[in-house]
Every structure is written in structure tokens, then in C-alpha cells.
Amino acid sequence: MPDPDLLSPATSADRVDLALDAAQPEAADQALIFRFLTNVRVDLSSFQPGSKLSFVDCSNLCLTSSQNQIDGLEVSFQRVNELSLEHIDAAQNVFFNFEDCVSIRVTECSFHSSEGVPLTVLRCNTVLLSQLRFTGNRLCSIFIGCGCSNYVVQQCDFVGGQGKSNWHAPIVVSARTLTTITSSLEGLLPDGYWARAEKISEMSLPPTRGFLVENKISDSLSSGIYLDGAVNTVVQANFITGSSKEGICLDYGCLNVSLFFNQILHNGDRYNKSDDDLAKDFVLQYGRCEDGSAKAKLPGISIDNSGFCSVVANQICYNYGSGIKMVRAGVGNIIANNSLMSNNQGRNDSFHFFGIELGAAIADVEAADIDFAGSSLNVISCNNIVGAHYSGLFIPAMCDDNLICDNVILRPESFSIEATEFNPRNRFLNNFSQQNTRNCSLSLLRPVYAGSGFPVFDVIPEASR
């Protein structure tokens, strides 16, 4: 993580309280603009609801509130060094936008029922967001954008996020090229739901060196954490439950993202979605279950057009879709030492789900900005896959050169490992189950483990005839 000393602005004793008359702010578009302030403490409760404040080229600022709650403030920071926000309780619609800042510290604040994004961060270096609480926000709660580095989101609590787009997850980290960002995200989401198209190769300043640690996320109507092209990021020891979409989604060019020791439980039911919501996600045609949720469920963790990521030592249980799913074009990922239990809670008359699923999903609509190749060169190793999965491991066509080894698969409903076709380019070694496999074997070693299942082939492989 970044050095904590770099995240600690000068002490409050070094600052003086902001005096509006002495500060002589500019007024532009009904906003107060403060320039070149140094060593200043700002009491946000001294401003009227609906105020817009902008701090430009300032240093060593501390913003706090002497009142119990504040409401209706929009505060932006540009090129500010050494900035802290602390002990702020925002009733609703209090937004902080950070651009081109260095050493930001936001601690012990809460944000409730915001119509926009409470915290947006763009092209900032050395950022600590710690011990924050977010409840009932309409969009995402924290947005980390392009050009950010050395950022930490830790020990925050997110409850009841109301947004339904992927970019409305409580924590969003996105590499989309942005020159500016506002609390409404209109520059990112032109239709309010989908991000504007951009080729992965053109996202040249992805957020990097990030740490999302020990956060608790519950009952989001989107995903829990949505990573959109993040690189060199650690997601560790988070507790994520009740997300309508995935618990964690690694999407659109994520590289070297590591997921360690997370608990991912009861996610992916796709509950509380309108017909319009499901149509936007291309699943309305599959219908609904009796409880009104969509039949097309989602996994605890998804990986899509992302590579060289590690999913290690997580607990992934009772999710409605699969436990871990590579949707398409997952390359060079390591999935190891995870505990997966009964991640098929949403099985229905149209779909069933798996413990771990390699994927080669076709396009929902014509798109030139992502790859629709299969998932290849992945290592699936030493996972405990237990309980009522349709199959413990699923491998469709077009998935090549994967190594599946040393997994224990117990009590699946159909197969331990299920492949839609025999593919000699995938390798299976030392897996154990008492359930049969389909179009593959548990292990190429002989003799196989005592009590292991036997291979069943749809068509006898040429080499075996």
C-alpha cells in the first residue's frame, strides 16, 4: 500500500479557519472559487445548501463540519496538494470531485441517499478513502477514474446501492478516457446506463496500484465492485453479499488484478429489475422466475476480456449463477485455493450453473471494442468445489490450453468436470471426485485416484479408438 505518511496532511494546528471575506473567492456560474489557499480549515456547515465550491491550486486543506449533518453541497478540487476531509455527515446530495490532486485523505464520513456520486477521483495520486459509510445512493458511491494511482479504499461500509448499471456498483474503478468527471457521470454514461464505447487498447491511463481492502458491501442493485480496465490492483478481505449482479466483476481489460481472501455470498439473483433494465442487459427474452427475478443469473465473480489476474483463497458460496465465471476472452488467469459451495442457487427451467466456468460467450450485439474469443491459458488449481453445482467445472468449446489440476469436486448434480466437446489441448491432472466427467478425464495419471469418477464421452475420441 502507499506509505501512510504520504496520506497525512499537516496537522490541524498548522491551519487557520477559512474567513470568506479574507479569502475573496471568485464567483463564476454561481460557484465560489478559492485559489492559492494554504494551511486552511474549512467548515462546510457555514455554506448554504445548494452552494457550489471550487478549490484550485491550493495546499494543505482540511474540510470538516461543525454541525451534525450537511445537505446539498457540490465541492470540486483541482490541483490541490495535501487535502483531508473528515467527520462529515452528508444527509443527501453532497458531492466531492477531485481532479489532478496529490495526497487526498477522506476519513470517517457518511453519505446518504445521494442522487449523484459522492466521491469522484480523476488523475489523482496517493488517495486514502477510509472508514466511510454509504447508504441508499442512486449511482455508484466511489468512482476512481483514469490516471489515478496509489489509491486505497478500506474499511468502508456500503448498504443498499440503488443504481442498476454496471457503472453504478458501490465501488467503480474505470480506465475509460475522461478529461473531466461530474457527480452525474453524464460524460461517462451518455445514455445513463452504458459507458461510451472505447477500445481497450486506447485506454492508455488505467487506474493502477490500487487497494480495495476490508470493505463491506450489501444489497446493491448492481454489482458489489466493478473494475472496468483496472490494472495492478489488489482486492482483499472484502465481504460482499446480496448484490443483484455479480459480487465482483473484472471487465474490459483488467490486468494483474488480484482477489484474495474475499467472502462472496448470495449475489447474482438479478432481483428488483424492470423490463427495461433486463432489456438493457440483453436478458429480458429469457423471462422471469416466479419470484420476479430474471432467469438469467450472474456469478459471484466474473472475468470478461481480462487477463493475468489471480483469484486465490476466496470463499464463494450460495451465489445464484456460477461461483466464478470467465465470460469470454479470459487469458492467463490463475484461479486457485478457493472454497466454492453450492453456487447454483438460481437454477431454473432455462438455466443451470457451475462452480467454476470457463467461457466463450457470443456477442449480445455487434461490437468492435471487445474480443469474443474463448478463455485460454488459464490455471484452475487446488479449489474445493462442494455442493449443488450442476457440474463442478464447465468448459465449453473454443477454450484451449487450460490446465485443470488438483481440484476436489464433491456432490455436484451432474458431472465433476463437464466439457461440451473433447479437446486434447486442455490438460487435466490429479483432480478428485466420485462423480463422472463429460468429454474429459479427472486426471491423465494412471492409476487414477481410488473412488474417482470415470470419463463419459459424447463421441469416442479418435485417440481412444
Short mmCIF file of C-alpha atoms in Angstrom, two decimals:
data_model
loop_
_atom_site.label_atom_id
_atom_site.label_comp_id
_atom_site.label_asym_id
_atom_site.label_seq_id
_atom_site.Cartn_x
_atom_site.Cartn_y
_atom_site.Cartn_z
CA MET A 1 0.00 0.00 0.00
CA PRO A 2 1.07 3.66 -0.29
CA ASP A 3 3.15 4.97 2.61
CA PRO A 4 0.70 6.18 5.31
CA ASP A 5 2.93 9.19 5.96
CA LEU A 6 2.22 10.41 2.44
CA LEU A 7 -1.50 10.30 3.21
CA SER A 8 -1.31 12.52 6.31
CA PRO A 9 -1.60 16.25 5.60
CA ALA A 10 -0.22 18.73 8.07
CA THR A 11 -1.84 18.73 11.49
CA SER A 12 -4.83 20.91 12.30
CA ALA A 13 -2.58 23.09 14.47
CA ASP A 14 -0.86 24.28 11.30
CA ARG A 15 -4.09 25.51 9.73
CA VAL A 16 -6.26 28.59 10.17
CA ASP A 17 -10.01 28.71 9.68
CA LEU A 18 -11.21 29.95 6.33
CA ALA A 19 -12.55 33.51 6.50
CA LEU A 20 -14.69 34.19 3.45
CA ASP A 21 -14.04 37.94 3.42
CA ALA A 22 -10.29 37.46 3.58
CA ALA A 23 -10.33 34.65 1.05
CA GLN A 24 -12.08 36.82 -1.55
CA PRO A 25 -13.45 33.97 -3.63
CA GLU A 26 -14.31 34.46 -7.26
CA ALA A 27 -17.89 33.88 -8.36
CA ALA A 28 -18.46 32.01 -11.62
CA ASP A 29 -21.62 30.22 -12.73
CA GLN A 30 -22.99 30.54 -9.20
CA ALA A 31 -19.89 28.83 -7.79
CA LEU A 32 -17.40 30.19 -5.30
CA ILE A 33 -13.83 29.64 -6.49
CA PHE A 34 -10.97 29.71 -3.98
CA ARG A 35 -7.44 29.89 -5.37
CA PHE A 36 -3.98 29.54 -3.83
CA LEU A 37 -5.15 28.90 -0.28
CA THR A 38 -2.61 27.30 2.03
CA ASN A 39 -2.94 25.84 5.53
CA VAL A 40 -6.68 26.42 5.81
CA ARG A 41 -9.51 24.65 7.62
CA VAL A 42 -12.98 24.86 6.02
CA ASP A 43 -16.21 24.35 7.94
CA LEU A 44 -18.69 23.17 5.32
CA SER A 45 -21.67 23.82 7.58
CA SER A 46 -21.05 27.56 7.13
CA PHE A 47 -22.26 27.32 3.50
CA GLN A 48 -25.90 27.33 2.46
CA PRO A 49 -27.46 24.18 0.92
CA GLY A 50 -27.13 24.32 -2.86
CA SER A 51 -23.72 26.02 -2.71
CA LYS A 52 -21.01 25.11 -5.21
CA LEU A 53 -17.41 25.46 -4.11
CA SER A 54 -14.23 25.04 -6.10
CA PHE A 55 -10.70 24.92 -4.67
CA VAL A 56 -7.95 25.43 -7.26
CA ASP A 57 -4.18 25.30 -6.83
CA CYS A 58 -4.42 25.07 -3.05
CA SER A 59 -2.39 23.14 -0.48
CA ASN A 60 -2.85 21.70 2.99
CA LEU A 61 -6.63 22.00 3.25
CA CYS A 62 -8.88 20.34 5.81
CA LEU A 63 -12.64 20.23 5.25
CA THR A 64 -14.94 19.25 8.08
CA SER A 65 -18.35 20.14 9.52
CA SER A 66 -19.24 21.52 12.94
CA GLN A 67 -22.91 20.54 12.51
CA ASN A 68 -24.40 17.06 12.71
CA GLN A 69 -25.40 16.96 9.03
CA ILE A 70 -24.90 18.96 5.88
CA ASP A 71 -27.01 18.88 2.73
CA GLY A 72 -26.81 19.94 -0.90
CA LEU A 73 -23.16 20.93 -1.44
CA GLU A 74 -21.02 20.35 -4.53
CA VAL A 75 -17.31 20.78 -3.92
CA SER A 76 -14.58 20.35 -6.53
CA PHE A 77 -10.81 20.27 -6.12
CA GLN A 78 -8.32 20.90 -8.91
CA ARG A 79 -4.57 20.65 -8.48
CA VAL A 80 -4.80 20.55 -4.69
CA ASN A 81 -1.96 19.06 -2.66
CA GLU A 82 -2.38 17.74 0.89
CA LEU A 83 -6.14 17.58 1.34
CA SER A 84 -8.21 15.97 4.08
CA LEU A 85 -11.96 15.56 4.55
CA GLU A 86 -13.03 14.21 7.91
CA HIS A 87 -16.07 13.78 10.16
CA ILE A 88 -18.61 14.89 7.57
CA ASP A 89 -22.16 13.50 7.72
CA ALA A 90 -23.87 14.25 4.40
CA ALA A 91 -27.64 13.90 4.57
CA GLN A 92 -28.02 13.82 0.79
CA ASN A 93 -26.61 15.30 -2.41
CA VAL A 94 -23.19 16.25 -1.12
CA PHE A 95 -20.59 15.63 -3.82
CA PHE A 96 -16.80 15.88 -3.82
CA ASN A 97 -14.94 15.81 -7.16
CA PHE A 98 -11.15 15.50 -7.18
CA GLU A 99 -9.07 16.15 -10.31
CA ASP A 100 -5.26 16.26 -10.63
CA CYS A 101 -4.75 16.26 -6.87
CA VAL A 102 -1.97 14.72 -4.76
CA SER A 103 -2.35 13.27 -1.26
CA ILE A 104 -6.08 13.05 -0.59
CA ARG A 105 -7.40 11.69 2.68
CA VAL A 106 -11.16 11.17 3.25
CA THR A 107 -11.96 9.50 6.57
CA GLU A 108 -14.89 8.91 8.91
CA CYS A 109 -17.55 10.45 6.68
CA SER A 110 -21.01 9.23 5.69
CA PHE A 111 -23.16 9.83 2.62
CA HIS A 112 -26.87 9.07 2.41
CA SER A 113 -29.40 8.96 -0.45
CA SER A 114 -27.33 10.90 -2.96
CA GLU A 115 -28.72 11.37 -6.46
CA GLY A 116 -25.17 11.53 -7.82
CA VAL A 117 -21.76 10.08 -6.97
CA PRO A 118 -20.50 11.29 -3.57
CA LEU A 119 -16.79 10.80 -4.38
CA THR A 120 -15.27 11.01 -7.87
CA VAL A 121 -11.48 10.86 -8.33
CA LEU A 122 -9.70 11.55 -11.63
CA ARG A 123 -5.95 11.70 -12.36
CA CYS A 124 -5.05 11.81 -8.67
CA ASN A 125 -2.03 10.29 -6.93
CA THR A 126 -1.93 8.95 -3.37
CA VAL A 127 -5.54 8.69 -2.21
CA LEU A 128 -6.89 7.20 1.01
CA LEU A 129 -10.66 6.67 1.39
CA SER A 130 -11.16 5.04 4.78
CA GLN A 131 -13.92 4.29 7.28
CA LEU A 132 -16.69 5.76 5.17
CA ARG A 133 -20.36 4.78 5.14
CA PHE A 134 -22.69 4.96 2.14
CA THR A 135 -26.40 4.14 2.23
CA GLY A 136 -29.05 4.23 -0.49
CA ASN A 137 -27.09 6.13 -3.14
CA ARG A 138 -28.64 6.28 -6.62
CA LEU A 139 -25.41 5.86 -8.62
CA CYS A 140 -22.06 4.46 -7.53
CA SER A 141 -20.65 5.71 -4.23
CA ILE A 142 -16.95 5.87 -5.16
CA PHE A 143 -15.67 6.38 -8.71
CA ILE A 144 -11.92 6.01 -9.34
CA GLY A 145 -11.12 7.14 -12.89
CA CYS A 146 -8.29 7.18 -15.39
CA GLY A 147 -4.87 8.44 -14.38
CA CYS A 148 -5.28 7.54 -10.71
CA SER A 149 -2.51 5.73 -8.86
CA ASN A 150 -1.67 4.69 -5.31
CA TYR A 151 -5.26 4.68 -4.11
CA VAL A 152 -6.75 2.82 -1.15
CA VAL A 153 -10.42 2.17 -0.31
CA GLN A 154 -10.51 0.45 3.05
CA GLN A 155 -12.91 -0.40 5.86
CA CYS A 156 -15.86 1.29 4.19
CA ASP A 157 -19.49 0.19 4.50
CA PHE A 158 -21.86 0.27 1.50
CA VAL A 159 -25.53 -0.55 2.05
CA GLY A 160 -28.45 -0.59 -0.37
CA GLY A 161 -26.95 0.94 -3.52
CA GLN A 162 -29.84 1.80 -5.85
CA GLY A 163 -28.11 2.08 -9.25
CA LYS A 164 -28.58 -0.73 -11.79
CA SER A 165 -25.91 -0.07 -14.44
CA ASN A 166 -22.55 -1.84 -14.14
CA TRP A 167 -21.07 1.61 -13.52
CA HIS A 168 -23.48 2.10 -10.61
CA ALA A 169 -21.80 -0.51 -8.40
CA PRO A 170 -20.83 0.92 -4.98
CA ILE A 171 -17.14 0.88 -5.97
CA VAL A 172 -16.27 1.53 -9.63
CA VAL A 173 -12.72 1.69 -10.96
CA SER A 174 -12.68 2.65 -14.65
CA ALA A 175 -9.97 3.22 -17.26
CA ARG A 176 -12.28 5.00 -19.73
CA THR A 177 -10.60 8.11 -21.11
CA LEU A 178 -12.11 11.15 -19.40
CA THR A 179 -10.95 14.76 -19.34
CA THR A 180 -13.38 15.67 -16.56
CA ILE A 181 -15.92 13.87 -14.41
CA THR A 182 -19.00 15.06 -12.55
CA SER A 183 -21.23 13.52 -9.91
CA SER A 184 -23.88 12.68 -12.54
CA LEU A 185 -21.43 10.62 -14.68
CA GLU A 186 -23.00 12.09 -17.83
CA GLY A 187 -19.62 12.28 -19.56
CA LEU A 188 -19.10 8.55 -18.98
CA LEU A 189 -22.63 7.21 -19.48
CA PRO A 190 -24.23 9.11 -22.37
CA ASP A 191 -27.45 7.11 -22.10
CA GLY A 192 -27.28 6.93 -18.31
CA TYR A 193 -26.57 3.18 -18.37
CA TRP A 194 -23.77 2.05 -20.71
CA ALA A 195 -20.33 3.65 -20.91
CA ARG A 196 -19.41 5.17 -24.23
CA ALA A 197 -17.52 2.69 -26.41
CA GLU A 198 -13.74 2.81 -26.36
CA LYS A 199 -11.24 0.18 -27.45
CA ILE A 200 -9.27 -1.38 -24.63
CA SER A 201 -6.03 -0.56 -26.46
CA GLU A 202 -6.93 3.14 -26.40
CA MET A 203 -7.43 3.35 -22.64
CA SER A 204 -3.86 4.48 -22.07
CA LEU A 205 -4.05 5.75 -18.46
CA PRO A 206 -5.78 2.99 -16.49
CA PRO A 207 -6.06 3.33 -12.70
CA THR A 208 -3.12 1.47 -11.19
CA ARG A 209 -1.63 0.41 -7.87
CA GLY A 210 -4.98 0.29 -6.13
CA PHE A 211 -6.03 -1.48 -2.93
CA LEU A 212 -9.68 -2.28 -2.10
CA VAL A 213 -9.41 -3.79 1.36
CA GLU A 214 -11.75 -4.89 4.16
CA ASN A 215 -14.87 -3.22 2.81
CA LYS A 216 -18.40 -4.47 3.46
CA ILE A 217 -20.92 -4.25 0.62
CA SER A 218 -24.51 -5.41 0.95
CA ASP A 219 -27.73 -5.31 -1.06
CA SER A 220 -26.53 -3.43 -4.12
CA LEU A 221 -28.89 -3.42 -7.12
CA SER A 222 -25.78 -3.51 -9.34
CA SER A 223 -22.56 -5.43 -8.65
CA GLY A 224 -20.60 -5.04 -5.44
CA ILE A 225 -17.30 -3.98 -7.07
CA TYR A 226 -16.99 -3.21 -10.78
CA LEU A 227 -13.49 -3.00 -12.26
CA ASP A 228 -13.51 -1.60 -15.80
CA GLY A 229 -9.96 -1.88 -17.12
CA ALA A 230 -8.18 -1.60 -13.76
CA VAL A 231 -4.55 -2.77 -13.62
CA ASN A 232 -2.18 -3.73 -10.80
CA THR A 233 -5.00 -3.79 -8.26
CA VAL A 234 -5.47 -5.79 -5.06
CA VAL A 235 -9.00 -6.64 -3.86
CA GLN A 236 -8.59 -8.23 -0.46
CA ALA A 237 -10.68 -9.32 2.53
CA ASN A 238 -13.93 -7.70 1.38
CA PHE A 239 -17.34 -9.04 2.41
CA ILE A 240 -19.88 -8.79 -0.41
CA THR A 241 -23.43 -10.11 -0.16
CA GLY A 242 -26.82 -9.59 -1.72
CA SER A 243 -25.72 -7.86 -4.93
CA SER A 244 -28.33 -8.14 -7.68
CA LYS A 245 -25.49 -8.57 -10.18
CA GLU A 246 -22.02 -10.04 -9.57
CA GLY A 247 -20.21 -9.71 -6.30
CA ILE A 248 -17.05 -8.64 -8.17
CA CYS A 249 -16.71 -8.08 -11.92
CA LEU A 250 -13.31 -7.87 -13.66
CA ASP A 251 -14.22 -6.42 -17.04
CA TYR A 252 -12.87 -4.79 -20.15
CA GLY A 253 -9.12 -5.10 -19.98
CA CYS A 254 -8.37 -5.73 -16.31
CA LEU A 255 -4.74 -6.84 -15.97
CA ASN A 256 -2.87 -8.15 -12.95
CA VAL A 257 -5.81 -7.79 -10.60
CA SER A 258 -5.54 -9.98 -7.50
CA LEU A 259 -8.53 -11.14 -5.46
CA PHE A 260 -7.51 -12.59 -2.09
CA PHE A 261 -9.49 -13.70 0.99
CA ASN A 262 -12.81 -12.16 -0.06
CA GLN A 263 -16.19 -13.56 1.04
CA ILE A 264 -18.65 -13.51 -1.87
CA LEU A 265 -22.09 -14.72 -0.77
CA HIS A 266 -25.66 -14.70 -2.16
CA ASN A 267 -25.00 -12.50 -5.21
CA GLY A 268 -26.29 -12.57 -8.79
CA ASP A 269 -30.04 -13.12 -8.38
CA ARG A 270 -30.90 -10.21 -10.69
CA TYR A 271 -33.73 -9.18 -8.37
CA ASN A 272 -35.63 -5.88 -8.50
CA LYS A 273 -35.13 -5.31 -12.24
CA SER A 274 -37.68 -3.73 -14.56
CA ASP A 275 -38.28 -5.00 -18.09
CA ASP A 276 -36.26 -2.02 -19.30
CA ASP A 277 -33.36 -2.94 -17.00
CA LEU A 278 -33.32 -6.52 -18.30
CA ALA A 279 -33.60 -5.37 -21.91
CA LYS A 280 -30.58 -3.10 -21.43
CA ASP A 281 -28.65 -6.14 -20.16
CA PHE A 282 -29.91 -8.28 -23.10
CA VAL A 283 -31.66 -10.90 -20.93
CA LEU A 284 -35.33 -9.88 -20.97
CA GLN A 285 -36.13 -12.55 -23.57
CA TYR A 286 -35.17 -15.33 -21.15
CA GLY A 287 -38.05 -14.49 -18.83
CA ARG A 288 -38.51 -14.33 -15.08
CA CYS A 289 -38.71 -16.77 -12.19
CA GLU A 290 -41.83 -17.00 -10.04
CA ASP A 291 -40.38 -14.52 -7.56
CA GLY A 292 -39.94 -11.94 -10.33
CA SER A 293 -36.15 -12.15 -10.62
CA ALA A 294 -34.59 -12.78 -14.02
CA LYS A 295 -33.92 -16.37 -15.05
CA ALA A 296 -30.50 -15.35 -16.40
CA LYS A 297 -28.49 -15.24 -13.16
CA LEU A 298 -24.97 -13.93 -12.59
CA PRO A 299 -21.89 -15.40 -10.85
CA GLY A 300 -20.19 -14.43 -7.63
CA ILE A 301 -17.08 -13.36 -9.60
CA SER A 302 -16.93 -12.72 -13.34
CA ILE A 303 -13.91 -12.19 -15.60
CA ASP A 304 -14.54 -10.77 -19.08
CA ASN A 305 -11.89 -9.67 -21.61
CA SER A 306 -9.31 -9.63 -18.81
CA GLY A 307 -6.07 -11.45 -18.22
CA PHE A 308 -3.23 -12.38 -15.90
CA CYS A 309 -5.45 -11.94 -12.86
CA SER A 310 -5.38 -14.05 -9.68
CA VAL A 311 -8.44 -15.29 -7.81
CA VAL A 312 -6.95 -17.01 -4.79
CA ALA A 313 -8.21 -18.17 -1.37
CA ASN A 314 -11.70 -16.66 -1.57
CA GLN A 315 -14.92 -18.05 -0.09
CA ILE A 316 -17.55 -18.08 -2.84
CA CYS A 317 -20.79 -19.59 -1.63
CA TYR A 318 -24.52 -19.69 -2.39
CA ASN A 319 -24.37 -17.31 -5.34
CA TYR A 320 -27.22 -17.58 -7.83
CA GLY A 321 -25.20 -18.04 -11.01
CA SER A 322 -21.85 -19.83 -11.13
CA GLY A 323 -19.23 -19.24 -8.46
CA ILE A 324 -16.51 -17.96 -10.80
CA LYS A 325 -17.18 -17.36 -14.50
CA MET A 326 -14.86 -16.31 -17.28
CA VAL A 327 -17.47 -14.87 -19.60
CA ARG A 328 -15.18 -14.66 -22.64
CA ALA A 329 -11.55 -13.98 -23.51
CA GLY A 330 -10.11 -14.72 -20.09
CA VAL A 331 -6.38 -15.28 -20.69
CA GLY A 332 -3.60 -16.36 -18.36
CA ASN A 333 -5.61 -16.14 -15.15
CA ILE A 334 -4.93 -18.20 -12.02
CA ILE A 335 -7.90 -19.49 -10.03
CA ALA A 336 -6.57 -21.38 -7.05
CA ASN A 337 -7.24 -22.43 -3.46
CA ASN A 338 -10.78 -21.09 -3.43
CA SER A 339 -13.63 -22.63 -1.45
CA LEU A 340 -16.82 -22.79 -3.53
CA MET A 341 -20.10 -24.11 -2.18
CA SER A 342 -23.48 -24.54 -3.92
CA ASN A 343 -23.22 -21.65 -6.37
CA ASN A 344 -26.25 -22.81 -8.33
CA GLN A 345 -28.96 -21.22 -6.21
CA GLY A 346 -30.67 -19.69 -9.23
CA ARG A 347 -31.13 -22.83 -11.32
CA ASN A 348 -34.43 -22.83 -13.17
CA ASP A 349 -36.12 -24.38 -16.19
CA SER A 350 -33.95 -22.32 -18.58
CA PHE A 351 -30.52 -22.23 -16.92
CA HIS A 352 -28.24 -24.10 -14.56
CA PHE A 353 -24.89 -23.02 -13.17
CA PHE A 354 -21.47 -24.27 -12.11
CA GLY A 355 -18.73 -23.95 -9.55
CA ILE A 356 -16.12 -22.60 -11.97
CA GLU A 357 -16.99 -21.85 -15.58
CA LEU A 358 -14.65 -21.09 -18.45
CA GLY A 359 -16.43 -19.16 -21.16
CA ALA A 360 -16.64 -18.20 -24.80
CA ALA A 361 -19.88 -16.20 -24.79
CA ILE A 362 -21.11 -14.85 -28.11
CA ALA A 363 -21.93 -11.20 -28.65
CA ASP A 364 -25.25 -9.81 -27.42
CA VAL A 365 -24.98 -7.09 -30.07
CA GLU A 366 -22.39 -6.33 -32.74
CA ALA A 367 -19.35 -4.81 -31.03
CA ALA A 368 -15.84 -3.97 -32.17
CA ASP A 369 -14.44 -2.81 -28.82
CA ILE A 370 -14.10 -6.23 -27.12
CA ASP A 371 -12.89 -9.72 -28.05
CA PHE A 372 -15.23 -12.72 -28.29
CA ALA A 373 -12.54 -15.41 -28.18
CA GLY A 374 -12.65 -18.32 -25.76
CA SER A 375 -10.85 -18.45 -22.41
CA SER A 376 -7.36 -19.90 -22.76
CA LEU A 377 -4.05 -20.40 -20.96
CA ASN A 378 -5.70 -20.32 -17.54
CA VAL A 379 -4.75 -22.38 -14.49
CA ILE A 380 -7.57 -23.81 -12.35
CA SER A 381 -5.88 -25.42 -9.37
CA CYS A 382 -6.42 -26.66 -5.80
CA ASN A 383 -10.01 -25.44 -5.48
CA ASN A 384 -12.55 -27.13 -3.21
CA ILE A 385 -15.82 -27.22 -5.16
CA VAL A 386 -18.57 -28.65 -2.98
CA GLY A 387 -22.33 -28.92 -3.12
CA ALA A 388 -25.19 -28.48 -5.53
CA HIS A 389 -23.47 -27.14 -8.63
CA TYR A 390 -24.84 -28.58 -11.87
CA SER A 391 -21.22 -29.50 -12.62
CA GLY A 392 -18.20 -28.54 -10.58
CA LEU A 393 -16.26 -27.25 -13.57
CA PHE A 394 -17.60 -26.35 -17.03
CA ILE A 395 -15.54 -25.94 -20.23
CA PRO A 396 -17.29 -25.00 -23.49
CA ALA A 397 -15.85 -25.14 -27.00
CA MET A 398 -13.19 -22.62 -28.06
CA CYS A 399 -11.46 -22.77 -24.66
CA ASP A 400 -7.93 -24.07 -25.28
CA ASP A 401 -4.67 -24.74 -23.43
CA ASN A 402 -6.08 -24.53 -19.93
CA LEU A 403 -4.58 -26.51 -17.05
CA ILE A 404 -7.07 -28.01 -14.57
CA CYS A 405 -5.26 -29.71 -11.69
CA ASP A 406 -5.55 -30.78 -8.06
CA ASN A 407 -9.16 -29.71 -7.62
CA VAL A 408 -11.53 -31.57 -5.28
CA ILE A 409 -15.12 -31.70 -6.57
CA LEU A 410 -17.77 -33.20 -4.29
CA ARG A 411 -21.52 -33.78 -4.71
CA PRO A 412 -22.25 -31.96 -8.00
CA GLU A 413 -25.63 -32.66 -9.55
CA SER A 414 -24.38 -33.99 -12.90
CA PHE A 415 -20.65 -34.07 -13.66
CA SER A 416 -17.50 -33.26 -11.75
CA ILE A 417 -15.94 -31.68 -14.86
CA GLU A 418 -18.10 -31.07 -17.93
CA ALA A 419 -16.73 -30.18 -21.34
CA THR A 420 -19.07 -29.66 -24.29
CA GLU A 421 -16.57 -31.43 -26.56
CA PHE A 422 -13.35 -33.40 -26.27
CA ASN A 423 -10.38 -31.05 -26.58
CA PRO A 424 -6.88 -32.53 -26.21
CA ARG A 425 -5.40 -29.05 -25.85
CA ASN A 426 -6.80 -28.75 -22.32
CA ARG A 427 -4.86 -30.61 -19.63
CA PHE A 428 -6.33 -32.42 -16.61
CA LEU A 429 -4.13 -33.63 -13.77
CA ASN A 430 -4.78 -35.04 -10.28
CA ASN A 431 -8.37 -33.84 -9.88
CA PHE A 432 -10.51 -35.85 -7.47
CA SER A 433 -14.22 -36.58 -7.49
CA GLN A 434 -16.54 -39.54 -7.17
CA GLN A 435 -18.69 -38.09 -9.94
CA ASN A 436 -18.11 -38.85 -13.62
CA THR A 437 -16.66 -36.37 -16.10
CA ARG A 438 -18.01 -35.46 -19.53
CA ASN A 439 -15.73 -35.33 -22.59
CA CYS A 440 -12.60 -35.20 -20.43
CA SER A 441 -10.99 -37.09 -17.57
CA LEU A 442 -10.18 -36.18 -14.00
CA SER A 443 -6.53 -36.97 -14.50
CA LEU A 444 -4.19 -38.26 -17.16
CA LEU A 445 -2.13 -40.02 -14.48
CA ARG A 446 -2.54 -43.76 -14.08
CA PRO A 447 -3.66 -45.26 -11.82
CA VAL A 448 -6.32 -42.66 -11.08
CA TYR A 449 -7.27 -41.85 -7.51
CA ALA A 450 -9.29 -44.53 -5.75
CA GLY A 451 -13.02 -43.89 -5.91
CA SER A 452 -12.74 -41.24 -8.63
CA GLY A 453 -15.35 -40.78 -11.33
CA PHE A 454 -14.95 -42.10 -14.85
CA PRO A 455 -14.94 -40.21 -18.14
CA VAL A 456 -18.07 -40.28 -20.30
CA PHE A 457 -17.66 -39.12 -23.90
CA ASP A 458 -20.40 -37.91 -26.25
CA VAL A 459 -18.20 -39.17 -29.09
CA ILE A 460 -15.30 -41.53 -28.50
CA PRO A 461 -12.07 -39.54 -29.10
CA GLU A 462 -10.08 -40.67 -32.11
CA ALA A 463 -7.04 -41.40 -29.93
CA SER A 464 -9.08 -43.84 -27.82
CA ARG A 465 -10.49 -45.92 -30.68
#
